[in-house]
Coordinates of C-alpha atoms in Angstrom, one line a residue:
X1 CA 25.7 99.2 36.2
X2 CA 25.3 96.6 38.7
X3 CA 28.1 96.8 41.2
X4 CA 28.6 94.0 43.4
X5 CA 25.7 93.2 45.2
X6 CA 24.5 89.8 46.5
X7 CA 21.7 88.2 45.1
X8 CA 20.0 85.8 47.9
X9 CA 17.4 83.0 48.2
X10 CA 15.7 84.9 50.8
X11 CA 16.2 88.0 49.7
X12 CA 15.8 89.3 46.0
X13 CA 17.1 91.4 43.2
X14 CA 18.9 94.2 44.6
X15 CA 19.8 96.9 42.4
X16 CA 22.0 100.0 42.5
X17 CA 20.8 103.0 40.9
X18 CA 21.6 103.8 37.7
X19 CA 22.2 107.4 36.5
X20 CA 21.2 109.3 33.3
X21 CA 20.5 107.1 30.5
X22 CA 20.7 104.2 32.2
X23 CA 24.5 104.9 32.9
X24 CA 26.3 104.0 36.4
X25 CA 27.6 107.0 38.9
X26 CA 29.9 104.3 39.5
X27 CA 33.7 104.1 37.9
X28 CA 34.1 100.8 35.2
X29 CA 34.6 97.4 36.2
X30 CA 36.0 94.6 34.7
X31 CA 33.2 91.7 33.6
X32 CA 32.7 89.6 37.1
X33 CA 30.9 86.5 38.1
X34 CA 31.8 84.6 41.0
X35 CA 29.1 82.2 43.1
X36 CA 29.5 81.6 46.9
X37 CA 27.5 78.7 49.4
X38 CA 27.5 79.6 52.6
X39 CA 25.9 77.0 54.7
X40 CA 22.4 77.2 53.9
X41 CA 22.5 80.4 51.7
X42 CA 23.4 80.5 47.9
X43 CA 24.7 84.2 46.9
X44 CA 25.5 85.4 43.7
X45 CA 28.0 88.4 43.3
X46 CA 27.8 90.2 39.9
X47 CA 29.4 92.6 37.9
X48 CA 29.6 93.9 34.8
X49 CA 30.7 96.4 32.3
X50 CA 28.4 99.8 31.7
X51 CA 28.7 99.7 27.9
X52 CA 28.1 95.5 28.3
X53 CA 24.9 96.6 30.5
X54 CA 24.1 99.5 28.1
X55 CA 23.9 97.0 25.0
X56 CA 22.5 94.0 26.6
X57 CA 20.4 95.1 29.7
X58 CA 17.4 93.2 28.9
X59 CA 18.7 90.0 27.4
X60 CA 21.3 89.9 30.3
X61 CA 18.9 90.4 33.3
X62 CA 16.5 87.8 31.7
X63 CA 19.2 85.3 31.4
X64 CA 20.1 85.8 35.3
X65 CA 17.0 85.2 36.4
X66 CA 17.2 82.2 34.3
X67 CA 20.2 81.1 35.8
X68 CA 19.0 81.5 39.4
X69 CA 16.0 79.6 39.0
X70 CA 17.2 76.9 37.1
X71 CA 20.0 76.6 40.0
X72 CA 17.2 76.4 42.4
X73 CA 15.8 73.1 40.6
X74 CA 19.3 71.7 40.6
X75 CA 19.7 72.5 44.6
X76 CA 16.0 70.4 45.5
X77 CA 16.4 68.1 42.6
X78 CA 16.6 64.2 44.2
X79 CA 17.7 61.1 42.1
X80 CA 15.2 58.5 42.5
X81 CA 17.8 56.0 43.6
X82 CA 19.9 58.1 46.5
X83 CA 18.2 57.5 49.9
X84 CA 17.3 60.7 51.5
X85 CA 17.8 60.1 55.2
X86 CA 21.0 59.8 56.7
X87 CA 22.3 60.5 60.4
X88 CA 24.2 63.5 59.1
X89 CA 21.0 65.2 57.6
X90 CA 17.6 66.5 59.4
X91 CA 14.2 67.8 58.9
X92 CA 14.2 69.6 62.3
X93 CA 14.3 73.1 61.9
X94 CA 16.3 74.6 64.6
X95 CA 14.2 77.6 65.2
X96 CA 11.2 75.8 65.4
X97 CA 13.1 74.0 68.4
X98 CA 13.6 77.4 70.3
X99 CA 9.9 78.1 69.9
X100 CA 9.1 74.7 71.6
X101 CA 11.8 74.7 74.1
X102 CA 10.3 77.8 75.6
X103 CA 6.9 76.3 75.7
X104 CA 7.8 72.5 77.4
X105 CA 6.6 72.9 80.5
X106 CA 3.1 73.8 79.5
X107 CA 2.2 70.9 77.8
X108 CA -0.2 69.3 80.2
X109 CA -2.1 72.9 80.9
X110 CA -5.0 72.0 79.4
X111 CA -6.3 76.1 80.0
X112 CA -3.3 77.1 78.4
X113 CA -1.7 77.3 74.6
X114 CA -1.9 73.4 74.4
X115 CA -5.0 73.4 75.1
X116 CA -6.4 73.3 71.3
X117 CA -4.1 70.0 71.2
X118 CA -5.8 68.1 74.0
X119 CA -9.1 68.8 72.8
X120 CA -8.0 67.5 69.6
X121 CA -7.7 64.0 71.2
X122 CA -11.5 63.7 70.7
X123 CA -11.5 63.8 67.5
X124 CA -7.7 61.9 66.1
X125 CA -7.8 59.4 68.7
X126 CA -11.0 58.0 67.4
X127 CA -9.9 58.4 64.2
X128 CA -7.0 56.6 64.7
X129 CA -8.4 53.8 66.7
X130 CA -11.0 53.0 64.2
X131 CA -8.8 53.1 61.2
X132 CA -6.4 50.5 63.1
X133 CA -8.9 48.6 64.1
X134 CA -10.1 47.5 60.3
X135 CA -6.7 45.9 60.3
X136 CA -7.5 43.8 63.5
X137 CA -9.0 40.6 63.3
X138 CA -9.3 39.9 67.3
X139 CA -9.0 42.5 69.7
X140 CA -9.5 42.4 73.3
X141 CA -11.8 44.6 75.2
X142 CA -10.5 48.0 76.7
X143 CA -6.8 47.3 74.9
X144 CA -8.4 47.3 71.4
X145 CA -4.6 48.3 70.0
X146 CA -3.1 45.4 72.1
X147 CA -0.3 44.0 70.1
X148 CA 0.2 47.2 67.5
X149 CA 3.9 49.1 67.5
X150 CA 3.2 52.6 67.1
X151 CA 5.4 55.5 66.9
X152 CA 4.5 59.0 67.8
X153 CA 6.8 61.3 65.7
X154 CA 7.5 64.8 67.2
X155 CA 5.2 63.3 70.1
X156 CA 6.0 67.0 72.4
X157 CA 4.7 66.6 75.8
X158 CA 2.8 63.0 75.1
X159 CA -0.5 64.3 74.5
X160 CA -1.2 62.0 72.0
X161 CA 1.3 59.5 72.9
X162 CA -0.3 58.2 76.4
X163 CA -3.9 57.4 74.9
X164 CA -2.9 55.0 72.2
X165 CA -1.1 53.6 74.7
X166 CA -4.3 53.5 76.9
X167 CA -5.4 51.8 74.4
X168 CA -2.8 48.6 74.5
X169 CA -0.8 49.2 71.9
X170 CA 3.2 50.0 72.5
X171 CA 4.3 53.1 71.7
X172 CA 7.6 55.3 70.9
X173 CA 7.2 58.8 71.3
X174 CA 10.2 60.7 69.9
X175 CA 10.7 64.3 69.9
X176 CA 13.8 66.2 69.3
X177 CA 13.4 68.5 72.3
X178 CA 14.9 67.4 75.3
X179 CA 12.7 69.8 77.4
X180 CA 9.9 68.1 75.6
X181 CA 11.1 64.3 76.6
X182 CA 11.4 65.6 80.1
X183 CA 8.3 66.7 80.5
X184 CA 6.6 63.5 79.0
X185 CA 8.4 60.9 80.9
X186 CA 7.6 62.9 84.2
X187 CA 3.8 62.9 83.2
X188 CA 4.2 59.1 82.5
X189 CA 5.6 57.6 85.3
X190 CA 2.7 58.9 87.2
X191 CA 0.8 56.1 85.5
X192 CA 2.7 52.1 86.1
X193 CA 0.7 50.9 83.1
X194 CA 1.5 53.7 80.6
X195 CA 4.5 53.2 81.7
X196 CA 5.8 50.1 80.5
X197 CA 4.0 50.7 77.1
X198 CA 5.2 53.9 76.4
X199 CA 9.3 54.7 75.7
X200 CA 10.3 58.1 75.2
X201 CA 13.4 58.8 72.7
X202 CA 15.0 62.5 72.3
X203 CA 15.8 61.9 68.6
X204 CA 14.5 62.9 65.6
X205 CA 13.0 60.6 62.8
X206 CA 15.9 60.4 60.8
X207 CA 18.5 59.3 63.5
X208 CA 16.2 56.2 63.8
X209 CA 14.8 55.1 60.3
X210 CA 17.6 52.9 59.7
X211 CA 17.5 50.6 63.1
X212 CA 13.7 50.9 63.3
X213 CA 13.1 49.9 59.6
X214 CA 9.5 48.5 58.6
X215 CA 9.3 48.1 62.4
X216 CA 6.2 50.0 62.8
X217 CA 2.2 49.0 62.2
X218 CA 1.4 52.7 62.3
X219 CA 2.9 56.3 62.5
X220 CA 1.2 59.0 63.6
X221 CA 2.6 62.5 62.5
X222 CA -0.1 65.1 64.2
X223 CA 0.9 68.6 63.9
X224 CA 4.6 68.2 62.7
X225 CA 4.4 68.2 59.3
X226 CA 3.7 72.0 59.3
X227 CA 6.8 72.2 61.5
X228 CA 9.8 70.0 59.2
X229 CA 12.4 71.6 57.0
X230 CA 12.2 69.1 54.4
X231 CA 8.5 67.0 54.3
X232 CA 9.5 65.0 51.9
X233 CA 12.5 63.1 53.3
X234 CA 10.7 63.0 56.1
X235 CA 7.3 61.8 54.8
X236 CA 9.9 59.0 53.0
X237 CA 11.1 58.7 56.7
X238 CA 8.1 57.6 57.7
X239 CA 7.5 55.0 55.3
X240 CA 10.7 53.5 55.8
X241 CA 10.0 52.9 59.2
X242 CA 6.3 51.2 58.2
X243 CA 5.5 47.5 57.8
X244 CA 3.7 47.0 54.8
X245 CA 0.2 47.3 55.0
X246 CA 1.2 49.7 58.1
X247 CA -0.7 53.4 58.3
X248 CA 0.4 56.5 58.7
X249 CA -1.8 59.0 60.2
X250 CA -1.2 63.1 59.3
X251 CA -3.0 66.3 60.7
X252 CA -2.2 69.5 59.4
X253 CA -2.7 72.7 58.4
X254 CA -3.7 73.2 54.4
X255 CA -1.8 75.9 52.4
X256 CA -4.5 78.3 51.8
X257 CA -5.3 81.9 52.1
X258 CA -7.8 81.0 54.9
X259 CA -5.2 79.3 56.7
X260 CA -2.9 82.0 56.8
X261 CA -5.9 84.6 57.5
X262 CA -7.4 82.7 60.4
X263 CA -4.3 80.3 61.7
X264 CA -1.8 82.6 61.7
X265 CA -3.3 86.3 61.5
X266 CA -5.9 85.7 64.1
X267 CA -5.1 82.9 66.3
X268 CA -1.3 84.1 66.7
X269 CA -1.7 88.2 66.0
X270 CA -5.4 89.1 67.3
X271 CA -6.6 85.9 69.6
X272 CA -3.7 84.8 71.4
X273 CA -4.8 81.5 70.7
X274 CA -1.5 80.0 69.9
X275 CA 2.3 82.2 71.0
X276 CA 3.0 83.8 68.0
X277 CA 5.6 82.4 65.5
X278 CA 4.6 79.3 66.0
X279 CA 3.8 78.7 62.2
X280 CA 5.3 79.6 59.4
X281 CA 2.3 80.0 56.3
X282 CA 5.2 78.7 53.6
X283 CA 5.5 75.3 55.3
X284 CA 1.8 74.3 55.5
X285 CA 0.8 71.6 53.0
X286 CA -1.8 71.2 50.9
X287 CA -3.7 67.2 50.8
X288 CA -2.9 67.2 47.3
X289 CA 0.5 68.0 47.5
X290 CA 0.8 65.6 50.7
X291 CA -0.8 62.6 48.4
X292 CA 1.6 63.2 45.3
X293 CA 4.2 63.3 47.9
X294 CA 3.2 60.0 49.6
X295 CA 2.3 57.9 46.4
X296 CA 5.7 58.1 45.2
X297 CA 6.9 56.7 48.4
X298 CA 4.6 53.8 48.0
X299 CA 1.7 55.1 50.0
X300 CA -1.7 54.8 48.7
X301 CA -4.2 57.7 50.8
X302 CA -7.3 56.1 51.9
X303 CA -9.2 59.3 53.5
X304 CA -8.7 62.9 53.7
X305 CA -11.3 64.8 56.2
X306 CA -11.3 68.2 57.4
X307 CA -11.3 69.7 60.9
X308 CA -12.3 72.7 62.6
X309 CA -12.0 74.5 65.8
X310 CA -14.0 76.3 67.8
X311 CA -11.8 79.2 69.8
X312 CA -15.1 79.9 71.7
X313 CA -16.3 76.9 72.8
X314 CA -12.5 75.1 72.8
X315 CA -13.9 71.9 70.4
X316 CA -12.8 70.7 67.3
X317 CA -15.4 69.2 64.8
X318 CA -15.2 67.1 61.7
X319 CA -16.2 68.6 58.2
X320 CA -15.9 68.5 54.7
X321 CA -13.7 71.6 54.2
X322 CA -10.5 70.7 54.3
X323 CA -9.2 74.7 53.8
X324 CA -8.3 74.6 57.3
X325 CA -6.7 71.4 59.4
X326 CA -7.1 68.1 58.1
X327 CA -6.4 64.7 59.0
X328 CA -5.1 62.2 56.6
X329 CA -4.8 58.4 56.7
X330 CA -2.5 56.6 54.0
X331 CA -1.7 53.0 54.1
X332 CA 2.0 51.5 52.8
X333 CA 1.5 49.0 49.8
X334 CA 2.2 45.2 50.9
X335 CA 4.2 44.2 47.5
X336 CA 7.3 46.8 47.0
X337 CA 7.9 47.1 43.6
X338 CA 11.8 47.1 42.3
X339 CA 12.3 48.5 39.1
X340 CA 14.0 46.3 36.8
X341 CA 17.5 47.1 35.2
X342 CA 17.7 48.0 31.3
X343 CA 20.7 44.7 31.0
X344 CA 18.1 42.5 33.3
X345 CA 15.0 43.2 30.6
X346 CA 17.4 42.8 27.7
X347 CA 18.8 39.4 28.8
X348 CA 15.6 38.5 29.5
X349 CA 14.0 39.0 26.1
X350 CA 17.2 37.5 24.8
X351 CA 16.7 34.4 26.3
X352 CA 12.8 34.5 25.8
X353 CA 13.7 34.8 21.4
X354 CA 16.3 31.8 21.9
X355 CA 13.7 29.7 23.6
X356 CA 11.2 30.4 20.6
X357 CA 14.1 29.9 18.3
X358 CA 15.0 25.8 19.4
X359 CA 10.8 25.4 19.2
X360 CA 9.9 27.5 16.1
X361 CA 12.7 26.2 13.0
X362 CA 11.3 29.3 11.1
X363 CA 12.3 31.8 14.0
X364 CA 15.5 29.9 13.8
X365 CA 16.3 30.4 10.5
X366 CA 16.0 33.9 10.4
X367 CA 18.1 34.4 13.4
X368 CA 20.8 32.9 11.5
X369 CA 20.6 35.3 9.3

């Protein structure tokens, strides 16, 4: 028998022991099934009969598990037409927020856990510079970017946020750790020029997309994806918030065993590279499943190149594997196509037959008909 034990979505099938024959120790209960949703957790609690379990055991377990995932679709399941942001919802994972509050005032230690992250500038900055500037007829010398809106999502302690702005173009940097937002406005106002181009905002994307929609000519994304509770609301975030034509720009970690060997295992557990806990292997994202993800949000992927870090000399370098970190650049179609309602195609072939009707007496014979 199964007595009544909770079946979680973190946690499995847990099973009490059954006795001789397959029989419960247990005394009989009457047949059971109740659900309960608490917060974020879906648990099941079942019971059943012995001589139901006895006679059934195999079509009845199957059928659970049937249940349970098919309930799991239902839960992620999105209609096309419902917008996924809203103030009341978030993709900021509220642990990952503990792990980055500890860690805020150590963002400008270029010797210390950051320090992978500002000698990643070398090689996104570039990147992202370049990309823009295809997009730029005229630009003026030493403030290529002049004239660009960018906004820096999950933008930490400005690391990446104060040389595009270097570069002349005006920049929001948003992050939804205060500590975070301290640090980088302190770091800024050391610099008058950086800043009156760079604003600092403790929010997270979602609290913005409405007021800031297709605001933005670019979007830069580095080393959050990996990070969000739900990437796709808030890769649809980020689109929202795009002018079209506008880029978004994406570094990551892929989803593969590699990854989780050398980014988690070693540089967490053995190097020391990065604090431990810092990633979590489930929420890393594979370039394919990034572009399916951005193509249905109107995004078309232009280039997808890998990365790679040396701990022992502290550089990054491009290459063509992409099992590691990866940058991604994907530009937001121009023309947003609106699909068309089944009473607005039908009135419009109705009207199309009528017109051939009063031109073609043949047509309009047979429509009489």
């Amino acid at each position: 028998m199964w007595g009544g034990r909770k079946l979680g979505l973190s946690g499995g099938w847990f099973l009490s022991v059954l006795g001789p024959g397959g029989r419960s120790t247990q005394a009989a209960r009457p047949l059971i099934s109740s659900a309960v949703y608490a917060k974020n957790q879906l648990s099941w609690t079942l019971q059943v009969k012995p001589e139901v379990f006895n006679e059934y055991r195999t079509m009845w377990f199957k059928s659970c598990r049937i249940t349970f995932s098919y309930l799991n679709r239902i839960k992620n399941f999105r209609y096309p037409w419902v917008k996924l942001y809203s103030t009341s919802q978030t993709t900021v994972d509220s642990g990952e927020v503990k792990t980055f509050v500890a860690l805020a005032h150590k963002w400008w230690d270029e010797q210390g856990v950051y320090g992978p992250l500002h000698s990643m500038n070398d090689l996104r900055v570039p990147f992202i510079r370049d990309h823009l500037l295809k997009t730029i007829p005229n630009h003026q010398p030493g403030k290529p970017l002049s004239g660009m809106k960018i906004l820096d999502v999950g933008c930490g302690g400005g690391l990446l946020t104060e040389p595009l702005g270097r570069l002349g173009a005006s920049v929001i940097g948003i992050d939804p750790v205060d500590e975070n937002i301290k640090t980088a406005r302190c770091h800024k106002s050391f610099d008058p020029v950086l800043d009156k181009r760079i604003e600092y905002r403790v929010c997270s994307l979602e609290e913005i997309v409405e007021e800031t929609a297709e605001t933005f000519d670019a979007v830069v994304a580095s080393e959050v994806v990996e990070h969000v509770i739900d990437i796709e609301t808030f890769l649809q975030c980020c689109c929202q918030v795009l002018k079209p034509g506008g880029s978004l720009f994406i570094t990551t970690i892929n989803k593969t065993q590699l990854s989780y060997a050398l980014g988690i295992v070693f540089s967490e557990q053995i190097a020391g590279i990065v604090p431990k806990g810092t990633h979590t292997w489930e929420k890393f994202v594979s370039p394919e499943t990034l572009e399916s993800i951005l193509e249905s949000n109107g995004l078309s992927v232009q280039t997808v190149v890998g990365m790679l870090y040396n701990p022992f000399s502290g550089y990054w370098h491009w290459t063509e594997n992409t099992s590691l970190n990866y940058v991604a650049h994907a530009v937001k179609s121009r023309v947003q196509e609106h699909p068309m309602s089944a009473e607005f195609v039908l009135k419009r072939e109705t009207e199309e037959l009528q017109a051939t009707a009063c031109t073609n007496p043949a047509v309009h014979e047979e429509l009489k008909k």
